[in-house]
CSV table of C-alpha atoms and ligand atoms in Angstrom, one decimal:
chain,number,residue,atom,x,y,z
L,1,MET,CA,-44.9,-80.4,18.1
L,2,THR,CA,-44.4,-79.6,21.8
L,3,ASN,CA,-41.5,-82.0,21.9
L,4,ILE,CA,-39.7,-80.1,19.1
L,5,ILE,CA,-40.3,-76.8,20.9
L,6,ASN,CA,-39.0,-78.3,24.1
L,7,LEU,CA,-36.0,-79.6,22.3
L,8,LEU,CA,-35.3,-76.2,20.7
L,9,GLU,CA,-35.7,-74.5,24.1
L,10,THR,CA,-33.5,-77.1,25.9
L,11,LEU,CA,-30.8,-76.8,23.3
L,12,ALA,CA,-30.9,-73.0,23.7
L,13,ILE,CA,-31.0,-72.8,27.4
L,14,ASP,CA,-29.0,-75.6,28.7
L,15,ALA,CA,-25.3,-74.6,28.9
L,16,LYS,CA,-24.1,-78.2,28.3
L,17,PHE,CA,-25.7,-78.1,24.8
L,18,SER,CA,-24.8,-74.6,23.8
L,19,ASN,CA,-21.1,-75.1,23.8
L,20,ASP,CA,-20.0,-75.9,20.2
L,21,SER,CA,-17.1,-78.0,21.3
L,22,THR,CA,-19.3,-80.6,23.0
L,23,ALA,CA,-21.5,-83.2,21.3
L,24,THR,CA,-22.8,-82.8,17.8
L,25,LEU,CA,-26.5,-82.2,17.3
L,26,THR,CA,-26.9,-85.9,16.5
L,27,GLU,CA,-25.4,-86.9,19.8
L,28,GLN,CA,-27.4,-84.2,21.6
L,29,LEU,CA,-30.6,-85.7,20.2
L,30,GLN,CA,-29.6,-89.1,21.5
L,31,GLN,CA,-28.7,-87.7,24.9
L,32,LEU,CA,-32.2,-86.1,25.1
L,33,GLU,CA,-33.7,-89.5,24.2
L,34,LEU,CA,-35.9,-87.8,21.6
L,35,THR,CA,-35.0,-89.9,18.6
L,36,ASP,CA,-37.9,-92.2,19.0
L,37,GLU,CA,-40.4,-89.3,19.1
L,38,LEU,CA,-39.2,-87.6,16.0
L,39,THR,CA,-39.4,-88.7,12.4
L,40,ALA,CA,-36.2,-89.4,10.5
L,41,GLU,CA,-36.9,-86.3,8.3
L,42,GLN,CA,-37.4,-84.1,11.4
L,43,GLN,CA,-34.2,-85.4,12.9
L,44,GLN,CA,-32.3,-84.7,9.7
L,45,ALA,CA,-33.7,-81.2,9.5
L,46,ILE,CA,-32.6,-80.6,13.1
L,47,ILE,CA,-29.1,-82.0,12.5
L,48,ASN,CA,-28.8,-79.9,9.3
L,49,GLY,CA,-30.0,-76.8,11.2
L,50,ASP,CA,-32.6,-76.3,8.5
L,51,ALA,CA,-35.3,-74.2,10.2
L,52,ARG,CA,-37.3,-73.7,7.0
L,53,LEU,CA,-37.6,-77.4,6.4
L,54,LEU,CA,-38.5,-78.1,10.0
L,55,GLU,CA,-41.2,-75.5,9.7
L,56,GLN,CA,-42.6,-77.2,6.6
L,57,LEU,CA,-42.5,-80.7,8.2
L,58,LEU,CA,-44.4,-79.4,11.2
L,59,ASN,CA,-46.9,-77.3,9.1
L,60,ILE,CA,-45.8,-74.1,10.7
L,61,SER,CA,-46.2,-71.0,8.5
L,62,PRO,CA,-42.9,-69.2,8.0
L,63,ILE,CA,-42.4,-65.6,8.9
L,64,LYS,CA,-43.4,-63.2,6.1
L,65,CYS,CA,-41.5,-60.2,7.3
L,66,GLN,CA,-38.9,-59.5,10.0
L,67,ILE,CA,-38.8,-55.8,9.3
L,68,ILE,CA,-40.6,-53.6,11.7
L,69,ILE,CA,-39.2,-50.2,11.3
L,70,GLU,CA,-39.9,-47.4,8.8
L,71,ASP,CA,-36.8,-47.1,6.8
L,72,VAL,CA,-37.1,-43.3,6.7
L,73,PRO,CA,-39.1,-42.2,9.7
L,74,GLY,CA,-41.1,-39.0,9.4
L,75,GLU,CA,-41.0,-38.8,5.6
L,76,GLU,CA,-44.7,-39.1,5.0
L,77,GLU,CA,-46.8,-36.0,5.1
L,78,PRO,CA,-47.2,-35.4,8.8
L,79,GLN,CA,-50.7,-35.0,10.3
L,80,GLU,CA,-51.5,-31.6,11.8
L,81,ASP,CA,-51.5,-33.0,15.3
L,82,ASP,CA,-48.1,-34.7,15.3
L,83,LYS,CA,-46.3,-32.2,13.1
L,84,PRO,CA,-44.0,-30.7,15.7
L,85,GLU,CA,-43.0,-34.2,16.9
L,86,LYS,CA,-42.4,-35.5,13.4
L,87,GLU,CA,-40.3,-32.5,12.7
L,88,ALA,CA,-38.3,-33.1,15.8
L,89,GLU,CA,-37.8,-36.7,14.7
L,90,ILE,CA,-36.6,-35.6,11.3
L,91,SER,CA,-34.1,-33.1,12.8
L,92,GLN,CA,-33.0,-35.8,15.1
L,93,VAL,CA,-32.3,-38.3,12.3
L,94,ILE,CA,-30.9,-36.0,9.6
B,1,MET,CA,-44.8,-40.8,30.6
B,2,ASN,CA,-47.2,-43.0,32.6
B,3,ASN,CA,-49.8,-41.2,34.7
B,4,ILE,CA,-49.5,-42.9,38.1
B,5,HIS,CA,-53.1,-41.8,39.0
B,6,SER,CA,-54.6,-43.5,36.0
B,7,LYS,CA,-57.6,-45.6,37.0
B,8,LYS,CA,-57.8,-47.3,33.6
B,9,SER,CA,-57.3,-51.0,33.8
B,10,GLY,CA,-56.0,-51.6,30.2
B,11,SER,CA,-52.2,-51.7,29.9
B,12,LEU,CA,-49.5,-52.3,27.3
B,13,VAL,CA,-46.1,-53.8,27.9
B,14,CYS,CA,-43.8,-54.3,24.9
B,15,VAL,CA,-41.3,-57.0,25.6
B,16,GLY,CA,-38.3,-58.4,23.7
B,17,LEU,CA,-37.9,-62.1,23.0
B,18,GLY,CA,-34.3,-61.8,22.1
B,19,MET,CA,-32.8,-63.4,19.0
B,20,MET,CA,-32.8,-67.1,19.9
B,21,LEU,CA,-35.9,-68.9,20.8
B,22,GLY,CA,-35.8,-69.7,24.5
B,23,ALA,CA,-32.4,-68.4,25.2
B,24,HIS,CA,-32.9,-64.7,25.7
B,25,LEU,CA,-36.2,-64.1,27.3
B,26,THR,CA,-35.7,-62.2,30.6
B,27,PRO,CA,-37.6,-63.3,33.7
B,28,SER,CA,-39.6,-60.1,33.8
B,29,SER,CA,-40.7,-60.3,30.2
B,30,ARG,CA,-41.7,-64.0,30.7
B,31,SER,CA,-43.8,-62.9,33.7
B,32,HIS,CA,-45.5,-60.2,31.6
B,33,ILE,CA,-46.3,-62.8,29.0
B,34,GLU,CA,-47.6,-65.3,31.6
B,35,GLN,CA,-49.9,-62.7,33.1
B,36,ALA,CA,-51.2,-61.0,30.0
B,37,ASP,CA,-54.8,-61.2,28.8
B,38,ILE,CA,-53.5,-61.2,25.2
B,39,ILE,CA,-50.2,-61.3,23.5
B,40,PHE,CA,-49.5,-59.9,20.1
B,41,SER,CA,-46.3,-61.3,18.6
B,42,SER,CA,-43.8,-60.5,15.9
B,43,GLY,CA,-41.3,-63.2,15.9
B,44,ASN,CA,-38.3,-64.1,13.7
B,45,SER,CA,-39.3,-67.6,13.0
B,46,GLY,CA,-42.5,-69.6,12.7
B,47,PHE,CA,-41.6,-71.4,15.9
B,48,ILE,CA,-42.0,-68.3,18.0
B,49,ASP,CA,-45.8,-68.3,18.2
B,50,VAL,CA,-45.9,-72.0,19.0
B,51,TRP,CA,-43.3,-71.5,21.7
B,52,LEU,CA,-45.2,-68.4,23.1
B,53,LYS,CA,-48.4,-70.5,23.3
B,54,THR,CA,-46.6,-72.9,25.7
B,55,ILE,CA,-46.3,-69.9,28.1
B,56,ASN,CA,-49.7,-68.3,27.4
B,57,SER,CA,-52.2,-69.7,24.9
B,58,ASN,CA,-53.7,-66.3,24.0
B,59,VAL,CA,-51.3,-65.4,21.2
B,60,ILE,CA,-52.1,-63.4,18.1
B,61,SER,CA,-49.5,-63.0,15.3
B,62,LEU,CA,-48.9,-59.6,13.9
B,63,GLN,CA,-47.6,-61.2,10.7
B,64,GLU,CA,-51.1,-61.0,9.2
B,65,CYS,CA,-50.5,-57.2,9.0
B,66,TYR,CA,-47.8,-57.8,6.3
B,67,GLN,CA,-48.5,-58.4,2.6
B,68,GLN,CA,-46.1,-58.3,-0.3
B,69,GLY,CA,-46.8,-55.0,-2.2
B,70,LYS,CA,-48.6,-53.4,0.8
B,71,SER,CA,-46.7,-50.5,2.3
B,72,ARG,CA,-45.1,-51.6,5.6
B,73,ARG,CA,-45.9,-48.2,6.9
B,74,GLN,CA,-49.6,-49.2,6.7
B,75,SER,CA,-48.7,-52.6,8.3
B,76,TYR,CA,-47.1,-50.7,11.2
B,77,GLN,CA,-50.1,-48.5,11.7
B,78,GLU,CA,-52.4,-51.6,11.7
B,79,MET,CA,-50.1,-53.2,14.3
B,80,THR,CA,-50.2,-50.1,16.5
B,81,GLU,CA,-54.0,-49.9,16.2
B,82,LEU,CA,-54.4,-53.6,17.0
B,83,LEU,CA,-52.5,-53.1,20.2
B,84,LEU,CA,-54.3,-50.0,21.2
B,85,THR,CA,-57.8,-51.4,20.5
B,86,ALA,CA,-57.1,-54.3,22.9
B,87,VAL,CA,-55.7,-51.8,25.5
B,88,ARG,CA,-58.9,-49.7,25.1
B,89,GLN,CA,-60.9,-52.9,25.8
B,90,GLU,CA,-59.3,-52.8,29.2
B,91,LYS,CA,-57.0,-55.8,28.5
B,92,LYS,CA,-53.6,-56.4,29.9
B,93,VAL,CA,-51.8,-56.4,26.5
B,94,VAL,CA,-48.3,-57.6,25.8
B,95,ALA,CA,-46.6,-57.0,22.5
B,96,ALA,CA,-43.7,-59.4,22.0
B,97,PHE,CA,-41.2,-58.5,19.4
B,98,TYR,CA,-38.1,-60.5,18.6
B,99,GLY,CA,-34.8,-58.9,19.7
B,100,HIS,CA,-35.2,-55.7,21.6
B,101,PRO,CA,-38.7,-54.3,21.2
B,102,GLY,CA,-37.4,-50.7,20.9
B,103,VAL,CA,-34.5,-51.3,18.6
B,104,PHE,CA,-35.4,-50.6,14.9
B,105,VAL,CA,-39.1,-51.2,15.7
B,106,SER,CA,-41.7,-48.5,15.0
B,107,PRO,CA,-45.1,-49.8,16.3
B,108,SER,CA,-43.9,-50.5,19.9
B,109,HIS,CA,-42.7,-46.9,20.4
B,110,GLN,CA,-45.8,-45.5,18.7
B,111,ALA,CA,-48.3,-47.6,20.6
B,112,ILE,CA,-46.6,-46.9,24.0
B,113,LYS,CA,-46.7,-43.2,23.4
B,114,GLN,CA,-50.3,-43.2,22.3
B,115,ALA,CA,-51.5,-45.5,25.2
B,116,GLN,CA,-49.8,-43.1,27.6
B,117,VAL,CA,-51.4,-40.1,26.0
B,118,GLU,CA,-54.8,-41.9,26.5
B,119,GLY,CA,-54.0,-42.4,30.2
B,120,TYR,CA,-53.1,-46.1,30.1
B,121,PHE,CA,-50.1,-47.7,31.7
B,122,ALA,CA,-47.6,-48.5,29.0
B,123,LYS,CA,-43.9,-49.4,29.1
B,124,MET,CA,-41.1,-51.3,27.4
B,125,GLU,CA,-39.0,-54.1,28.7
B,126,PRO,CA,-35.6,-54.4,27.1
B,127,GLY,CA,-34.5,-57.5,25.2
B,128,ILE,CA,-31.4,-58.9,23.6
B,129,SER,CA,-31.0,-57.3,20.1
B,130,ALA,CA,-29.2,-58.4,17.0
B,131,GLU,CA,-26.5,-55.9,17.9
B,132,ASP,CA,-26.0,-57.5,21.3
B,133,CYS,CA,-25.5,-60.9,19.6
B,134,LEU,CA,-23.2,-59.3,17.0
B,135,VAL,CA,-20.9,-57.8,19.7
B,136,ALA,CA,-20.7,-61.2,21.4
B,137,ASP,CA,-20.3,-63.4,18.3
B,138,CYS,CA,-17.9,-61.1,16.4
B,139,GLY,CA,-15.9,-60.2,19.4
B,140,LEU,CA,-16.2,-56.4,18.8
B,141,ASP,CA,-16.5,-53.8,21.5
B,142,PRO,CA,-18.4,-50.7,20.5
B,143,GLY,CA,-16.4,-48.8,23.1
B,144,SER,CA,-13.0,-49.6,21.7
B,145,LEU,CA,-13.1,-47.3,18.6
B,146,GLY,CA,-16.7,-46.0,18.6
B,147,TRP,CA,-19.7,-47.4,16.8
B,148,ALA,CA,-22.3,-45.8,14.6
B,149,CYS,CA,-25.5,-47.5,13.5
B,150,PHE,CA,-27.8,-46.6,10.7
B,151,GLU,CA,-30.8,-48.0,8.9
B,152,ALA,CA,-29.4,-48.8,5.4
B,153,THR,CA,-32.1,-47.0,3.3
B,154,GLN,CA,-32.0,-43.9,5.4
B,155,PHE,CA,-28.2,-44.0,5.2
B,156,LEU,CA,-28.5,-44.1,1.4
B,157,ARG,CA,-31.1,-41.4,1.0
B,158,PHE,CA,-29.7,-38.7,3.4
B,159,GLU,CA,-26.4,-37.1,3.6
B,160,ARG,CA,-24.7,-38.5,6.7
B,161,ARG,CA,-21.4,-37.8,8.3
B,162,ILE,CA,-19.3,-41.0,8.4
B,163,ASP,CA,-16.5,-41.4,10.9
B,164,THR,CA,-14.2,-43.9,9.2
B,165,SER,CA,-12.2,-44.4,12.3
B,166,ALA,CA,-15.2,-46.0,14.1
B,167,TYR,CA,-17.2,-49.1,13.3
B,168,LEU,CA,-20.2,-48.6,11.0
B,169,VAL,CA,-23.1,-50.9,11.4
B,170,LEU,CA,-25.9,-50.9,8.8
B,171,TRP,CA,-29.2,-52.5,9.6
B,172,GLN,CA,-31.8,-53.8,7.1
B,173,VAL,CA,-29.2,-54.1,4.2
B,174,GLY,CA,-31.4,-56.9,2.7
B,175,VAL,CA,-34.1,-54.3,1.8
B,176,VAL,CA,-31.7,-51.4,1.1
B,177,GLY,CA,-33.2,-48.8,-1.2
B,178,ASP,CA,-36.8,-49.8,-0.9
B,179,SER,CA,-38.3,-46.5,-0.2
B,180,THR,CA,-41.8,-47.7,-1.1
B,181,LEU,CA,-41.6,-50.0,1.9
B,182,THR,CA,-43.3,-52.7,-0.1
B,183,GLN,CA,-40.6,-55.2,-0.8
B,184,PHE,CA,-39.2,-57.9,1.5
B,185,SER,CA,-35.9,-58.0,-0.3
B,186,THR,CA,-34.2,-55.8,-2.9
B,187,SER,CA,-31.9,-56.7,-5.8
B,188,PRO,CA,-28.1,-56.3,-6.5
B,189,SER,CA,-28.7,-53.0,-8.3
B,190,TYR,CA,-29.9,-51.5,-5.0
B,191,ARG,CA,-27.0,-52.9,-3.1
B,192,ALA,CA,-24.7,-51.4,-5.8
B,193,LEU,CA,-26.0,-47.9,-4.8
B,194,LEU,CA,-25.1,-48.6,-1.2
B,195,VAL,CA,-21.6,-49.7,-2.2
B,196,GLU,CA,-21.4,-46.5,-4.3
B,197,VAL,CA,-22.1,-44.3,-1.3
B,198,LEU,CA,-19.7,-46.3,0.9
B,199,THR,CA,-16.9,-46.2,-1.6
B,200,GLU,CA,-16.8,-42.4,-1.3
B,201,HIS,CA,-15.3,-43.2,2.1
B,202,TYR,CA,-13.9,-46.7,2.0
B,203,PRO,CA,-11.8,-48.5,-0.6
B,204,GLN,CA,-13.7,-51.1,-2.7
B,205,ASN,CA,-11.7,-53.9,-1.1
B,206,HIS,CA,-12.3,-52.7,2.4
B,207,PRO,CA,-13.3,-55.6,4.7
B,208,ILE,CA,-16.9,-55.8,5.8
B,209,ILE,CA,-18.8,-58.5,7.7
B,210,LEU,CA,-22.2,-59.8,7.0
B,211,TYR,CA,-23.7,-61.1,10.2
B,212,GLN,CA,-26.7,-63.2,11.1
B,213,ALA,CA,-27.4,-64.4,14.6
B,214,PRO,CA,-29.0,-67.8,14.9
B,215,ARG,CA,-32.7,-67.7,15.6
B,216,LEU,CA,-32.9,-71.3,16.8
B,217,ALA,CA,-30.3,-73.3,18.7
B,218,ILE,CA,-29.9,-75.6,15.7
B,219,GLU,CA,-28.8,-72.8,13.4
B,220,LYS,CA,-25.3,-71.6,12.8
B,221,THR,CA,-24.0,-68.1,13.2
B,222,ARG,CA,-23.2,-66.3,9.9
B,223,ILE,CA,-20.0,-64.2,10.1
B,224,ASP,CA,-19.0,-63.7,6.4
B,225,LYS,CA,-16.0,-61.5,5.9
B,226,MET,CA,-15.7,-60.0,2.4
B,227,PRO,CA,-14.4,-57.0,0.5
B,228,LEU,CA,-17.0,-54.2,0.3
B,229,ILE,CA,-17.5,-54.6,-3.4
B,230,ASP,CA,-18.6,-58.2,-3.0
B,231,PHE,CA,-21.6,-57.1,-1.1
B,232,ILE,CA,-23.4,-56.3,-4.4
B,233,ASN,CA,-23.7,-60.0,-5.2
B,234,ALA,CA,-23.7,-61.4,-1.7
B,235,GLU,CA,-26.5,-63.4,-0.3
B,236,VAL,CA,-28.5,-61.2,2.0
B,237,ASN,CA,-31.9,-61.4,3.5
B,238,GLN,CA,-34.2,-59.7,6.0
B,239,CYS,CA,-32.0,-60.5,8.9
B,240,THR,CA,-28.6,-59.6,7.5
B,241,THR,CA,-26.7,-56.8,9.3
B,242,MET,CA,-23.5,-55.3,7.9
B,243,ILE,CA,-20.5,-54.2,9.9
B,244,ILE,CA,-17.8,-52.1,8.3
B,245,THR,CA,-14.5,-52.1,10.2
B,246,PRO,CA,-12.7,-48.8,10.8
B,247,ALA,CA,-10.6,-47.7,7.8
B,248,ASN,CA,-8.6,-45.0,9.4
B,249,LYS,CA,-6.7,-44.5,12.6
B,250,LEU,CA,-8.0,-42.3,15.3
B,251,LYS,CA,-6.7,-38.8,14.9
B,252,VAL,CA,-5.6,-36.8,17.9
B,253,ASN,CA,-7.5,-33.6,18.6
B,254,LYS,CA,-4.5,-31.5,19.5
B,255,ILE,CA,-6.3,-28.5,20.9
B,256,MET,CA,-8.4,-30.6,23.3
B,257,THR,CA,-5.4,-32.8,24.3
B,258,ASP,CA,-3.5,-29.6,25.2
B,259,LYS,CA,-6.5,-28.3,27.2
B,260,LEU,CA,-6.8,-31.5,29.0
B,261,GLN,CA,-3.1,-31.5,29.8
B,262,LYS,CA,-3.4,-28.0,31.1
B,263,LEU,CA,-6.3,-29.0,33.4
B,264,GLU,CA,-4.3,-31.9,34.6
B,265,ARG,CA,-1.3,-29.7,35.4
B,266,GLN,CA,-3.6,-27.3,37.3
B,267,ARG,CA,-5.1,-30.1,39.3
B,268,GLN,CA,-1.7,-31.5,40.2
B,269,ALA,CA,-0.1,-28.0,41.1
B,270,PRO,CA,0.1,-27.4,44.8
B,271,LYS,CA,-2.8,-25.2,45.9
B,272,LEU,CA,-1.9,-21.7,47.3
B,273,SER,CA,-3.5,-22.5,50.6
B,274,THR,CA,-1.3,-25.5,51.2
B,275,ILE,CA,1.9,-23.4,50.8
B,276,THR,CA,3.0,-22.2,54.1
P,301,SAM,C1,-36.6,-54.3,12.0
P,301,SAM,S1,-35.0,-54.6,12.6
P,301,SAM,C2,-35.4,-55.4,14.1
P,301,SAM,C3,-34.3,-55.5,15.1
P,301,SAM,C4,-34.6,-56.2,16.4
P,301,SAM,N1,-35.7,-55.4,17.0
P,301,SAM,C5,-33.4,-56.3,17.3
P,301,SAM,O1,-33.6,-55.9,18.4
P,301,SAM,O2,-32.4,-56.8,16.9
P,301,SAM,C6,-34.5,-55.8,11.4
P,301,SAM,C7,-33.0,-55.8,11.2
P,301,SAM,O3,-32.4,-56.3,12.4
P,301,SAM,C8,-31.2,-57.0,12.0
P,301,SAM,N2,-31.5,-58.4,12.3
P,301,SAM,C9,-32.6,-59.1,12.5
P,301,SAM,N3,-32.4,-60.4,12.7
P,301,SAM,C10,-31.1,-60.6,12.7
P,301,SAM,C11,-30.3,-61.7,12.9
P,301,SAM,N4,-30.8,-62.9,13.1
P,301,SAM,N5,-28.9,-61.5,12.8
P,301,SAM,C12,-28.4,-60.3,12.5
P,301,SAM,N6,-29.1,-59.2,12.4
P,301,SAM,C13,-30.5,-59.3,12.5
P,301,SAM,C14,-31.1,-56.9,10.5
P,301,SAM,O4,-30.3,-55.7,10.2
P,301,SAM,C15,-32.5,-56.7,10.1
P,301,SAM,O5,-32.7,-56.1,8.8
C-alpha cells in the first residue's frame, strides 16, 4: 500500500514525471523500479489511470461524497440566535 | 476573530489539500497536519486518508457523516460538531478538506466561527481549488473579461443577473437541482432545467466546457467542449465544473469613459501655480 501512495506522490511532485511529453506511465513505473512490487493488475490500473479500480484492488473504500457546501445557504428556518447573520448571508447571496 | 488572550489550549486549523494528492499541499498546511493531535479529513479520493496517515497516523474520515438519502445539511452539522467537540477536548485539531478549505465548503467556515466565539484559536490555511486548476488547465484568465461563479442549484433557484460578456463558472452541476440535499447525482431532467435558464441568455449551441481536474497523478484532465444543449445528456459527476465562455462583447460605458477622459485631461493640464 505505502509503495503505491509513494508512487502517486512521486508522480505528482517530481517535475520530471509531471510533464506529459516525457515518458508514458509504463516507462515511469519502470524508471521508478516499482514493477516488481506491484501486481500486474495494479500496474494495469495505474497505466490506465483507473483510480476506482486501483482503490478496489487495494481494498480502499471509495469516497461517498465530494460535496461539502449547502447548495442554498440560509434557506432553512434560522435559529433565533443566528437570525441576523443568516439574513445577512441571504442578502449577500441573493 | 481570534482572541489573542485566549488561554484555551484547543485549536482548529482548516487546511486545503489541493486537488491532486501530493502535489498541492503547502508547507504550512503540511506542518499543521504533522503537529495536530487529530486530523479530520474530507478528501476527493479514497487514497487521501491513506496518504494523510503517512504524515500523521491520527486521521478520522468525515465521510462517515454522509449517507445517501440523509440531508447533507445534517451531515455538515455533524462534521462541524465533530470538529468542535475535539477542540473543546483541548486538542489541536486540523480539518483537511480537498481543494481550498473555504471554497464551496460550509463546515469549515461554520466551525471556525463557532470555535472563535467560544474563545479557541481557529483559522484557515488556503489551498489550491478546482478553480485554480481550471485556470491553469484551460488557459483562462479571470481578469481578462471578468468571471462570475455560482453554485448551480442556487443559480437555478434564484434570479441572478448574468453578465454574458464575462465567463460564467457553475459549480456542483452534477447535483444541480437537488434542493433536498439528499442526492449524490441528479438526472438529465434536472440538467435540462439548468439549460432552460441558461438559454434565456445564451444560444443553445453556445460553447461550454465541462472540466475535471485530475485527483491523482495517473488521471487525465477532462476538458470537454460542447454546445450548451448537449449538457443535458453529458456525463457529469460530483466533481464536474462547467465554464460558459462569454457570448457578447464588452460594451463601452460611454458616460464613465467620458468622465475618465475628463479627469485625465485635468491631470495633464498645466497647474495654475506652474504658469509664470
Ligand atoms: C463542494 S465543492 C468543493 C470545492 C473545493 N473545496 C475546491 O476548493 O475546489 C465541490 C465542487 O467543486 C468542483 N470540483 C470538485 N472536484 C473537482 C475536480 N476534480 N475538477 C473540477 N471541479 C471540481 C465541482 O464543481 C464540485 O461539484
